[in-house]
Amino acid sequence: MVSSVSFRTAPDSGSTRIRYIQDGENVDILEKVNSWWYKIKDSRGQVGYISTSDQYVKVLSGGVTPTRPADTSALRTKIINAGKAYLGTPYEYGSDRSTTKTFDCSDFIKQAFKDGAGITLPSDSRAQGDYVKSIGRTTKTWSNLKPGDLMFFMEYRDSGKLSVG
């Protein structure tokens, strides 16, 4: 299985890609159009088409993948609790992604989402930010953030000053 599948506007590989459906993201299958395409509805309610290939899609429970839980606060709590399980794990810049003995920031986030929600995020923060943008769940208003949301700083402004307290 690969980590994403193209979500398209029509059942044709030449049609416009809406976005990528990521590994672990659940969708509703509305119909099997033919041997090559499913018509689906994503978690935001957008309708489009994805490949039927089992290389890209795992169909669960009677031909329809489960929808996302209506109460996302339970999912947020699972992610946070999964992260808390690693309290005390040493920080290491550029940590080894194949172990949980050390973490850097993006590796820690990736592991918490994997353990808590079964969502496999990309390995680095830039790619994680791109993923969040690709699923259309962004805000620039930090006061709207909820527990479990990810916050990315897309620009670094160095004042050139160092303050020691």
Short mmCIF file of C-alpha atoms in Angstrom, two decimals, residues 83-148:
data_model
loop_
_atom_site.label_atom_id
_atom_site.label_comp_id
_atom_site.label_asym_id
_atom_site.label_seq_id
_atom_site.Cartn_x
_atom_site.Cartn_y
_atom_site.Cartn_z
CA GLY A 83 1.92 11.66 22.91
CA LYS A 84 1.87 11.67 26.71
CA ALA A 85 3.00 8.04 26.67
CA TYR A 86 6.38 9.33 25.45
CA LEU A 87 6.91 11.87 28.25
CA GLY A 88 10.55 11.73 29.27
CA THR A 89 11.78 10.47 25.90
CA PRO A 90 14.97 12.39 25.04
CA TYR A 91 14.96 15.05 22.32
CA GLU A 92 17.43 14.52 19.48
CA TYR A 93 17.58 16.82 16.46
CA GLY A 94 17.19 14.70 13.31
CA SER A 95 16.17 11.67 15.36
CA ASP A 96 16.15 8.16 13.92
CA ARG A 97 12.63 7.62 12.52
CA SER A 98 12.86 3.84 13.01
CA THR A 99 12.88 4.00 16.83
CA THR A 100 10.98 5.70 19.64
CA LYS A 101 14.05 5.97 21.90
CA THR A 102 14.53 9.63 20.89
CA PHE A 103 12.40 12.20 19.06
CA ASP A 104 12.73 15.52 17.37
CA CYS A 105 9.59 17.67 17.11
CA SER A 106 8.20 16.36 13.82
CA ASP A 107 9.06 12.75 14.65
CA PHE A 108 7.20 13.07 17.96
CA ILE A 109 4.10 14.49 16.22
CA LYS A 110 4.22 11.76 13.58
CA GLN A 111 4.36 9.05 16.28
CA ALA A 112 1.54 10.56 18.39
CA PHE A 113 -0.79 10.72 15.37
CA LYS A 114 0.17 7.19 14.29
CA ASP A 115 -0.36 5.68 17.75
CA GLY A 116 -3.42 7.73 18.70
CA ALA A 117 -5.35 7.92 15.44
CA GLY A 118 -3.72 5.53 12.99
CA ILE A 119 -2.81 8.52 10.80
CA THR A 120 0.61 8.35 9.16
CA LEU A 121 1.94 11.88 8.77
CA PRO A 122 5.02 12.76 6.73
CA SER A 123 8.35 12.63 8.57
CA ASP A 124 9.36 16.31 8.55
CA SER A 125 7.53 19.46 9.64
CA ARG A 126 7.53 21.07 6.18
CA ALA A 127 5.83 18.00 4.66
CA GLN A 128 3.46 17.81 7.64
CA GLY A 129 2.47 21.43 7.02
CA ASP A 130 1.96 20.68 3.33
CA TYR A 131 -0.24 17.70 4.27
CA VAL A 132 -2.40 19.83 6.57
CA LYS A 133 -2.79 22.40 3.76
CA SER A 134 -3.65 19.66 1.24
CA ILE A 135 -6.59 18.46 3.32
CA GLY A 136 -7.84 22.03 3.65
CA ARG A 137 -7.85 22.32 7.40
CA THR A 138 -5.89 25.48 8.04
CA THR A 139 -6.42 28.72 9.88
CA LYS A 140 -4.24 31.74 10.44
CA THR A 141 -6.12 32.61 13.61
CA TRP A 142 -4.24 30.90 16.42
CA SER A 143 -7.07 31.62 18.88
CA ASN A 144 -9.25 29.12 16.93
CA LEU A 145 -6.86 26.24 17.63
CA LYS A 146 -8.09 23.28 19.66
CA PRO A 147 -6.18 20.64 21.63
CA GLY A 148 -4.46 18.29 19.19
#
